[in-house]
XYZ file of C-alpha atoms in Angstrom:
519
model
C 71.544 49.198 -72.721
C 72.937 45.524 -73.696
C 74.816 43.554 -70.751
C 78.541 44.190 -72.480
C 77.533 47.829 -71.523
C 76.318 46.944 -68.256
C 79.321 44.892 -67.454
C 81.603 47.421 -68.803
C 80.113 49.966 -66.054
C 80.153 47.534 -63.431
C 83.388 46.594 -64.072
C 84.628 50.036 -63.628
C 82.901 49.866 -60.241
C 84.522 46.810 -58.974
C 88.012 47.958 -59.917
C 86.999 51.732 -58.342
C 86.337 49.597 -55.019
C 88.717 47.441 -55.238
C 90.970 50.655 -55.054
C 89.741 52.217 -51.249
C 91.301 51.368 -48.495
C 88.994 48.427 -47.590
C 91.081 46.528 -49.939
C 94.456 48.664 -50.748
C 94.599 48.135 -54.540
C 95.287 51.350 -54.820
C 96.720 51.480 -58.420
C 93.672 50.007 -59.504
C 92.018 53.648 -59.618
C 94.261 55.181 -62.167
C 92.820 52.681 -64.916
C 88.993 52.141 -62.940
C 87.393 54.339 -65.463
C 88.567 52.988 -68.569
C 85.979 49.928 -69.105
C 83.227 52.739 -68.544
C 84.921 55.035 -70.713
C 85.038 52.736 -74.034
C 81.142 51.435 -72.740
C 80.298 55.055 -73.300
C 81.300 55.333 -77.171
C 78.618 56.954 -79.269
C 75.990 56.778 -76.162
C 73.285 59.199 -75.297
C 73.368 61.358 -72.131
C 70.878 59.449 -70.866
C 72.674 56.064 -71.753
C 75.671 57.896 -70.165
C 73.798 58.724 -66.692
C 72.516 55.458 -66.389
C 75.792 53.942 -67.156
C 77.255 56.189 -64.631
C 74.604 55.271 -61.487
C 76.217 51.676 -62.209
C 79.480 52.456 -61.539
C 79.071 54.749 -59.063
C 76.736 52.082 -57.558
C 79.153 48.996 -57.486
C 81.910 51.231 -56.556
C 79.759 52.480 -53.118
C 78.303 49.083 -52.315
C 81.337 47.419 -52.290
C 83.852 49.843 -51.089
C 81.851 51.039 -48.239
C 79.889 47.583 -47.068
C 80.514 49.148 -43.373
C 76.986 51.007 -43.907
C 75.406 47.692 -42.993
C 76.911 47.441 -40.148
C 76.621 51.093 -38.774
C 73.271 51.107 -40.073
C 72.445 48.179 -37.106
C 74.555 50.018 -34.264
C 73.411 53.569 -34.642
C 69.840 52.776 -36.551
C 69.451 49.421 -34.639
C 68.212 47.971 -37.850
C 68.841 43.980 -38.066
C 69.885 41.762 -40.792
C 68.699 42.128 -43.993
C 67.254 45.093 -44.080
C 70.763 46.948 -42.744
C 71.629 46.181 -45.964
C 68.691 48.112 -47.637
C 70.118 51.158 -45.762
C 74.072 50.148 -48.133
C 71.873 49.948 -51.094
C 69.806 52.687 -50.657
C 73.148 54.849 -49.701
C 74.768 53.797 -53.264
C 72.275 54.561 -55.348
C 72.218 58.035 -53.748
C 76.051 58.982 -53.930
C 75.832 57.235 -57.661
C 73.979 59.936 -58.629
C 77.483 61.939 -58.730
C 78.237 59.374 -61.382
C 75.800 59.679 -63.443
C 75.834 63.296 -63.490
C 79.202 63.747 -64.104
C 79.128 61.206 -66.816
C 76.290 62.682 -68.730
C 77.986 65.894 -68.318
C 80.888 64.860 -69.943
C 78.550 63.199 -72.456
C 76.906 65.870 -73.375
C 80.172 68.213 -73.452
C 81.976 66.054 -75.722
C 78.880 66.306 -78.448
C 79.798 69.921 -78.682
C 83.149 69.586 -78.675
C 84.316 66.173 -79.741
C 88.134 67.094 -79.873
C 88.288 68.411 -75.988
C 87.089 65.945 -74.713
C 90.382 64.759 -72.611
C 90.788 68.152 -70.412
C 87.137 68.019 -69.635
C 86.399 65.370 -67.852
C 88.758 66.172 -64.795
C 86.819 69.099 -64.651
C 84.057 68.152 -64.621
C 84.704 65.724 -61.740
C 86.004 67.638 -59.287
C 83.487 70.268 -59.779
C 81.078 68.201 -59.441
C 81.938 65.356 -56.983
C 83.337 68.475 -54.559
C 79.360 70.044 -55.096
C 77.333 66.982 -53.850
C 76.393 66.102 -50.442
C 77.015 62.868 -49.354
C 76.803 62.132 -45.401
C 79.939 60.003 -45.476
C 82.571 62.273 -47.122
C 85.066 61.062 -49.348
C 87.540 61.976 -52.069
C 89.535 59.429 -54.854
C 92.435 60.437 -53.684
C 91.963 58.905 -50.221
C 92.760 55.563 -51.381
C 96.637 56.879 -52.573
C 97.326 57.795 -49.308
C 100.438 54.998 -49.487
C 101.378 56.112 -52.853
C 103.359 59.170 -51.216
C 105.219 60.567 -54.832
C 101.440 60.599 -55.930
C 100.106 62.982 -52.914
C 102.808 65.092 -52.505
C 101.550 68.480 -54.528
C 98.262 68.357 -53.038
C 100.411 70.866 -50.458
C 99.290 73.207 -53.366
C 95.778 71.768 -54.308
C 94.610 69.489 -51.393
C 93.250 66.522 -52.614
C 90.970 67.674 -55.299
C 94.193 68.412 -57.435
C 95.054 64.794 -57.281
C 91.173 63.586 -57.840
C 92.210 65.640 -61.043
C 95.156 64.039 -62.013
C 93.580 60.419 -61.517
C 91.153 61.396 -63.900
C 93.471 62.689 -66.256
C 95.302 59.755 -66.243
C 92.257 57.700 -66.879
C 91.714 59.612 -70.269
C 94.657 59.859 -71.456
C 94.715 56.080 -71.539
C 91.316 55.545 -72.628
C 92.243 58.328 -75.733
C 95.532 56.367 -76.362
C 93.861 53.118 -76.632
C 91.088 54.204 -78.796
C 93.201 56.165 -81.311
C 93.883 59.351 -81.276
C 92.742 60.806 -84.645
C 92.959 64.976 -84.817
C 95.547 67.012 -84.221
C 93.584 68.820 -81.533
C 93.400 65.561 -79.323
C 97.289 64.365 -79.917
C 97.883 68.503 -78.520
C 95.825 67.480 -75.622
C 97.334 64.421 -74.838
C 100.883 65.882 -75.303
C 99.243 68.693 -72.737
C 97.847 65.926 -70.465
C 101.091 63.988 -69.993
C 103.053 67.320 -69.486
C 101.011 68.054 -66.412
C 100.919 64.215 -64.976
C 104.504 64.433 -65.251
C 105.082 67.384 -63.742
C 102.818 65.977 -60.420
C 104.744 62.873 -60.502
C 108.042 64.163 -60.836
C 107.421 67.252 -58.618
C 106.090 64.701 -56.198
C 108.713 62.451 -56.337
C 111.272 65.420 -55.649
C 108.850 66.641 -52.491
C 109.004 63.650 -51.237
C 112.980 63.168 -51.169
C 113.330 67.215 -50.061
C 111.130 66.833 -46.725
C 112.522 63.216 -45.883
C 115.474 64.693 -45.547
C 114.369 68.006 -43.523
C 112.674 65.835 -41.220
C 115.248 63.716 -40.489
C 116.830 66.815 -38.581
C 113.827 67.394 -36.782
C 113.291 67.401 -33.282
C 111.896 63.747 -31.390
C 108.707 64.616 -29.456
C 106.963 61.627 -27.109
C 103.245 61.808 -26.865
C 100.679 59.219 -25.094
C 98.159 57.948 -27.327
C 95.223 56.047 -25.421
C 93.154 53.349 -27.675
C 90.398 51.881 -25.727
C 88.381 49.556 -27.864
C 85.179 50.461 -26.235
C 82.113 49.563 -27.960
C 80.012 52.349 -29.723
C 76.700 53.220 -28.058
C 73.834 55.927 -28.583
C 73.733 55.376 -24.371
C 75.315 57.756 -22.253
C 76.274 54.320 -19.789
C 78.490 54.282 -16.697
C 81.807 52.909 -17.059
C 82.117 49.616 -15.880
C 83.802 48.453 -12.253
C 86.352 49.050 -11.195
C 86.368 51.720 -12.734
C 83.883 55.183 -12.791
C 82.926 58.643 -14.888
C 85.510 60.411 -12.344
C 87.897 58.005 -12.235
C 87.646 56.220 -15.823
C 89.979 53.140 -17.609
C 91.748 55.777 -19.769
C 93.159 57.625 -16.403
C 94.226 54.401 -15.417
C 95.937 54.049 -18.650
C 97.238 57.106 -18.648
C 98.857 56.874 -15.025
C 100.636 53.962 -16.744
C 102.138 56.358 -19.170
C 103.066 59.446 -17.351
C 106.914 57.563 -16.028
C 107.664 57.654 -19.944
C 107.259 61.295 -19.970
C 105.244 62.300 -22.841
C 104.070 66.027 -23.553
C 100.697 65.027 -23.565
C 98.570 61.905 -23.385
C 95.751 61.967 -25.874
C 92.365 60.069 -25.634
C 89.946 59.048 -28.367
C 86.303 59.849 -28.955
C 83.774 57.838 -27.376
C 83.252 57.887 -23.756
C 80.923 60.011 -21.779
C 82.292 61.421 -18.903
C 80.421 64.341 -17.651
C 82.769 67.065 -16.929
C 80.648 69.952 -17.628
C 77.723 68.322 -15.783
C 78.817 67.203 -12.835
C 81.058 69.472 -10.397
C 82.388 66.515 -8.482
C 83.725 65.079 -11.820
C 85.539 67.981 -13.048
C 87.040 68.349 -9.982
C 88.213 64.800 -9.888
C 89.515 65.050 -13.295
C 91.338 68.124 -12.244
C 92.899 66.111 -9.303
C 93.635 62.933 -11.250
C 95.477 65.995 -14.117
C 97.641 67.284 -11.230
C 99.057 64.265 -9.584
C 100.345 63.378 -13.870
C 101.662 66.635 -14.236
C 100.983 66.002 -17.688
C 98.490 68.082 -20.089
C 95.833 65.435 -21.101
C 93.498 66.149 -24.447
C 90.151 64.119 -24.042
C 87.143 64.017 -25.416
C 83.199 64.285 -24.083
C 79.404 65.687 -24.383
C 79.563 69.339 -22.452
C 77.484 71.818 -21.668
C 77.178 75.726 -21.618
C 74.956 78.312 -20.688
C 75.838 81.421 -22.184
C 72.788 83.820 -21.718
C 70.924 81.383 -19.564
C 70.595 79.225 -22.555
C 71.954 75.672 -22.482
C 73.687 74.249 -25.101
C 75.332 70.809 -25.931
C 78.449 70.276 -27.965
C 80.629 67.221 -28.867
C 83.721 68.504 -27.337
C 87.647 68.031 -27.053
C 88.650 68.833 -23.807
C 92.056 70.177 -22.868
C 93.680 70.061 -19.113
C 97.042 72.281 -19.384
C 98.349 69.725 -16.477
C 99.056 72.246 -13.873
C 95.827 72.578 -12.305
C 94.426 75.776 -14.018
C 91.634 75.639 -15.853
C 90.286 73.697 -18.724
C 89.471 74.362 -22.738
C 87.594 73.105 -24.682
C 86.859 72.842 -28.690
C 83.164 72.415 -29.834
C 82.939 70.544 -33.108
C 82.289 72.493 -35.877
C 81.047 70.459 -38.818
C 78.221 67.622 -37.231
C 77.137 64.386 -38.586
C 73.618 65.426 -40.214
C 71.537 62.803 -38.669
C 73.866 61.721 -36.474
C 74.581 64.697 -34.225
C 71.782 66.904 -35.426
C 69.076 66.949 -38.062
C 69.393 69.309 -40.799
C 66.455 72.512 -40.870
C 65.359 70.994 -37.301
C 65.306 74.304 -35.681
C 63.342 76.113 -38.616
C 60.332 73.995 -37.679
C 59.464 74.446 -34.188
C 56.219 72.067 -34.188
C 58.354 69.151 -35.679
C 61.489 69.844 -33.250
C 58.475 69.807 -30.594
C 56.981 66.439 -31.196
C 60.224 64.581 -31.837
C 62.148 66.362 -29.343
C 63.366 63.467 -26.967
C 63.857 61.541 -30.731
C 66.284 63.102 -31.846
C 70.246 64.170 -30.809
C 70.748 68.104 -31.469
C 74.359 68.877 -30.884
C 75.237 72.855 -31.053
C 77.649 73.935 -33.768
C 80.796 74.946 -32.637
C 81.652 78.728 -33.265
C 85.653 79.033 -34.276
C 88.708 76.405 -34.284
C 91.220 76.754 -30.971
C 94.985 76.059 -30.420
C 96.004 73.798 -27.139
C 99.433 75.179 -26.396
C 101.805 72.340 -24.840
C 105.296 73.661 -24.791
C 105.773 74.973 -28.468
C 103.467 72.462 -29.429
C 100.376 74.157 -30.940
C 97.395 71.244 -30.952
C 94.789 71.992 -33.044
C 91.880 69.686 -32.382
C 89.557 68.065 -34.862
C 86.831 65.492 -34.066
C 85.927 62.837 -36.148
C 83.893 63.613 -39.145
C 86.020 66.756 -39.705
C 88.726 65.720 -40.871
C 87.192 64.506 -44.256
C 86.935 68.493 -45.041
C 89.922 69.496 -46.699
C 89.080 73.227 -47.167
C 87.715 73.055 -43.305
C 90.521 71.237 -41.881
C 93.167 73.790 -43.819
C 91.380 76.978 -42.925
C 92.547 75.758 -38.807
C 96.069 75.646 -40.181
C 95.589 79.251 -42.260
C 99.241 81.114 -42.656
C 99.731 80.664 -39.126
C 100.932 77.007 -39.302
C 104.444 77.551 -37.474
C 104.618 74.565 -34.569
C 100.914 73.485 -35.060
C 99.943 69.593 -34.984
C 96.920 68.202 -36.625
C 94.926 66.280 -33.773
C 92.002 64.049 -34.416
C 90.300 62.078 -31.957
C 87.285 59.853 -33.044
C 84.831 56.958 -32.400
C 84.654 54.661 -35.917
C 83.463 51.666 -33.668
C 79.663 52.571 -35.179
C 81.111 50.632 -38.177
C 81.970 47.389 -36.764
C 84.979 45.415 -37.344
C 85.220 46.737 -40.831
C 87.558 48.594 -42.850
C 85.853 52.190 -42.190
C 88.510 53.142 -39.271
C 91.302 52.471 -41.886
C 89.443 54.122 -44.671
C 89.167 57.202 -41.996
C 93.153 57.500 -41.306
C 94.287 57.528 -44.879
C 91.816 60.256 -45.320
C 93.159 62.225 -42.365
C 96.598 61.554 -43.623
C 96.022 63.779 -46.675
C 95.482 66.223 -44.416
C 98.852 66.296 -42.966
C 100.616 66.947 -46.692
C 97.336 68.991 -47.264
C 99.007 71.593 -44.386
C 102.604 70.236 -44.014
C 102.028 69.401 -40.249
C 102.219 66.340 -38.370
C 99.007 64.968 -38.159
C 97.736 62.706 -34.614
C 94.437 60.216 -35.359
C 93.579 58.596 -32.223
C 90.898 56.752 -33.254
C 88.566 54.619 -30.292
C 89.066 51.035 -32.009
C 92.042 51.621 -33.870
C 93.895 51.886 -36.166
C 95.390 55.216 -34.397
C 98.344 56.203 -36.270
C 100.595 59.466 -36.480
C 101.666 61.107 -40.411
C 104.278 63.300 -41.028
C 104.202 66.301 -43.375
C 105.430 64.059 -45.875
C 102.654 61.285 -45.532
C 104.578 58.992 -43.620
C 103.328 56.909 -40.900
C 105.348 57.344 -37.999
C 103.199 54.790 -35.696
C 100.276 52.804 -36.764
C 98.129 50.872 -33.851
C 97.047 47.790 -34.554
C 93.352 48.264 -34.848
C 90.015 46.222 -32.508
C 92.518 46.092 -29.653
C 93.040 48.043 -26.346
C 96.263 49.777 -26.913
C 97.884 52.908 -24.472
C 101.475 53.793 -25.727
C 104.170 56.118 -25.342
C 104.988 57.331 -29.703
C 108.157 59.777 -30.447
C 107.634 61.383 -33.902
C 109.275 63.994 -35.880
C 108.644 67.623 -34.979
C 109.837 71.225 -35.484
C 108.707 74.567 -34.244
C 109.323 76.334 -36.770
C 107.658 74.275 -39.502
C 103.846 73.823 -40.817
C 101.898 75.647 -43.010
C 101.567 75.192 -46.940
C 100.069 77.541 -50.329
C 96.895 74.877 -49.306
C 96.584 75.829 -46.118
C 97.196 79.131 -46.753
C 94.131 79.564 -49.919
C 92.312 76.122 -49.367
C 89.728 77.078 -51.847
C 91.981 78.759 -54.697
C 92.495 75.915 -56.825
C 88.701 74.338 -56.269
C 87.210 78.032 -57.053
C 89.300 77.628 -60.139
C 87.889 74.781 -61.194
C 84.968 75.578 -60.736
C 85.461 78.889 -62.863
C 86.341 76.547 -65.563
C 83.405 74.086 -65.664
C 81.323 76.850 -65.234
C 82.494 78.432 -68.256
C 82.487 75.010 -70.318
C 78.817 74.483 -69.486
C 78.463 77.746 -70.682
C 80.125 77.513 -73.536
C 79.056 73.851 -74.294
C 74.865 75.510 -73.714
C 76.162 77.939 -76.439
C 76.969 75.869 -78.961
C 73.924 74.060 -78.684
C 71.841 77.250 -78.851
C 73.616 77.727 -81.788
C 73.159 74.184 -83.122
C 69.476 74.281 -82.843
C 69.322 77.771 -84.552
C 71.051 76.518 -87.895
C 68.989 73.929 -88.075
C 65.500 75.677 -87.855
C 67.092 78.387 -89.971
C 67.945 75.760 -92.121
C 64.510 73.703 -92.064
C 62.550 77.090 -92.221
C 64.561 77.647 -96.280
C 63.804 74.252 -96.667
């Protein structure tokens, strides 16, 4: 591979970076693939792979720098080699790169003239197969480009990973000539269904600004502590305690103002389940607000006499009876448990006090305040379209997204912000509102439209009273409804091009011995 190659490649990575969040050149990812595109003209698969791993790398190394620093506060590895673990990440998640692009490489020898429906299918079959421990999806970074992310309310976000794709082609094709007639009928094809999502969008958009403008105001308390992320369970420090903690103080401030519920983030042990005394005080401290409070902690169970641990959001109705509680259901691998652990009993054995082994949650639950229905997420789950929708399902009448979370592992860095304009997909994903309180900011609240109704100001203790739009009788969406209908169709389709495309090369192959063996 010559260096106008390699700079081609790498150039598609720095403009696919450029693009996330960390930097908000959003537009920048509807042309990113373009340089790689032409660098992949008349290039083997393997060319094409390799070319791929060095976008794909650039594009991870500097869109998601933050490794380093989480990397030093969860791994406790120092400076330089925290940046080993960034480098080491990017090559891994390049992979998907170089995959898809030899893929597509290898596709388009078969069939040279389909080549410009292909690749988005390709993609999103692909980049929606491979696991990566930090989830992510293109589409994250349009999350401010609302005409752009309105039909995902039919295909989540892998519908618009599709269409950024598409539009990549098109103008790669249309700036490298389009030749047949079976490649100007794709195009034609191609900009018939971008225009459609853009114009759809655009009409979405302008239909639900004006049905929520009619909606109901609803006040809720939103508690942003800044606390520093630690692997320690530590005590909170004086004046204040694990039954009596800053965020109650906080949230005392708030109760005058009347909210409907006061909300904390992820982050802080407090030890309801564990200790009597604290639940009690918690239960006390609930009573005198006469508000419901939604927190989060580590709890325990012991159904059957066994004990179990779960990452937990914790939900105090606000009139003294009872509490309920969510158990995350999709953990950090690594992070919250380690993957096959429990098929190896010698290994869980010797690194037993090693390791963190959170339980798996068992179902998604509703926290009814008023006609409010809260349906708690924690953290990492909301990067799981499919996950996140199946909690909304056809029941999504008077629900509200709520994610609370703990992104301080990451340092000052943009991974909080690249967190929220994932988990604002999610709230045109389902057509609810959607509530991120996130530990160091930025917390923010997203109506079914995409709209940010509040946005904290993030690395800063914040505890506000927000009103934002709500209605009863709205939420739900065809997404939420069949979250896997237009992935599963997709993936029908790329399974039946790699068939195809295998056929055709059988068939290749046989002409030409047939043709060597009369020869």
């Amino acid at each position: 591979m010559d260096i106008k190659r390699f700079g081609l490649a790498s150039f598609s990575g720095v403009l696919l970076a450029l693009s996330y969040p960390s930097y908000n050149l959003y537009y920048l990812q509807w042309v990113a693939f373009i340089p790689l595109l032409f660098s992949l003209k008349d290039q083997s698969i393997k060319s094409a792979y390799i070319q791929g791993v060095i976008t794909g790398f650039w594009g991870i190394c500097i869109g998601f720098y933050w490794i380093a620093n989480w990397s030093t506060v969860v791994m406790e590895i120092a400076f330089p080699l925290n940046y080993g673990i960034t480098i080491a990440h990017s090559l891994a998640v390049a992979q998907i790169f170089g995959i898809i692009f030899s893929l597509f490489q290898w596709v388009r020898k078969h069939f040279p003239d389909y080549n410009i429906l292909t690749l988005p299918l390709i993609f999103v079959a692909i980049f929606t197969s491979f696991p990566t421990i930090f989830k992510f999806s293109l589409g994250d970074a349009q999350s401010y480009f609302l005409p752009a992310i309105q039909l995902i309310e039919f295909t989540g976000v892998y519908g618009l990973d599709f269409i950024i794709i598409l539009v990549n082609i098109v103008l790669y094709s249309y700036f490298n000539g389009m030749k047949s007639l079976l490649k100007k009928i794709q195009i034609v094809t191609a900009i018939l269904i971008i225009f459609i999502w853009f114009f759809g969008g655009w009409m979405k958009l302008n239909t639900w600004d004006q049905k929520i403008k009619n909606w109901d105001l609803v006040k809720v308390g939103i508690i942003q502590t800044n606390s520093a992320a630690s692997m320690s369970k530590s005590k909170p420090s004086p004046p204040y305690s694990r039954s009596y903690p800053l965020e109650m103080a906080l949230s005392e401030e708030l109760a005058s103002q009347n909210p409907v519920a006061i909300i904390w983030p992820e982050g802080n042990f407090f030890g309801i389940t564990f200790w009597s005394s604290i639940k009690t005080a918690f239960l006390k401290h609930v009573s005198k607000l006469k508000i419901p409070l939604i927190l989060h902690d580590i709890t325990i169970s012991q159904p059957n006499g066994q004990r179990k641990t779960y990452n937990s959001s914790v939900f105090f109705p606000g009139n003294g009876e009872g509490i309920h509680f969510y158990h995350k259901m999709i953990r950090v691998p690594f992070g919250e448990y380690v993957p096959f652990i429990d098929d190896f009993w010698l290994l869980k054995k010797l690194l037993g006090s090693f390791i963190t082994n959170l339980n798996k949650g068992e179902s998604h639950k509703i926290f009814d305040v008023i006609n409010i229905r809260f349906v708690p997420k924690i953290c990492y789950e909301s990067l799981f379209p499919s996950f996140v929708a199946e909690s909304i399902n056809q029941d999504g009448q008077g629900k509200v997204l709520l994610v609370q979370s703990q992104d301080g592992w990451y340092g000052e860095s943009s991974a909080a912000e690249q967190h929220l304009a994932s988990s604002a997909l999610r709230a045109v994903e389902n057509r609810v509102p959607l509530i991120h309180v996130i530990n160091n900011g930025s917390s923010g609240i997203i109506s079914p439209n995409g709209r940010y109704e509040a946005k904290l100001k993030p690395f800063r203790q914040v505890s506000k009273v927000i009103s934002f739009h709500f209605d009863s009788n709205a939420g739900g969406s065809f997404f939420s409804a069949y979250p896997y209908f237009f992935l599963n169709s997709v993936r029908m389709l790329f399974l039946m091009l790699i068939f195809s495309t295998y056929w055709m090369q059988y068939k290749s192959r046989s002409i030409e011995k047939s043709y060597e063996s009369n020869t």
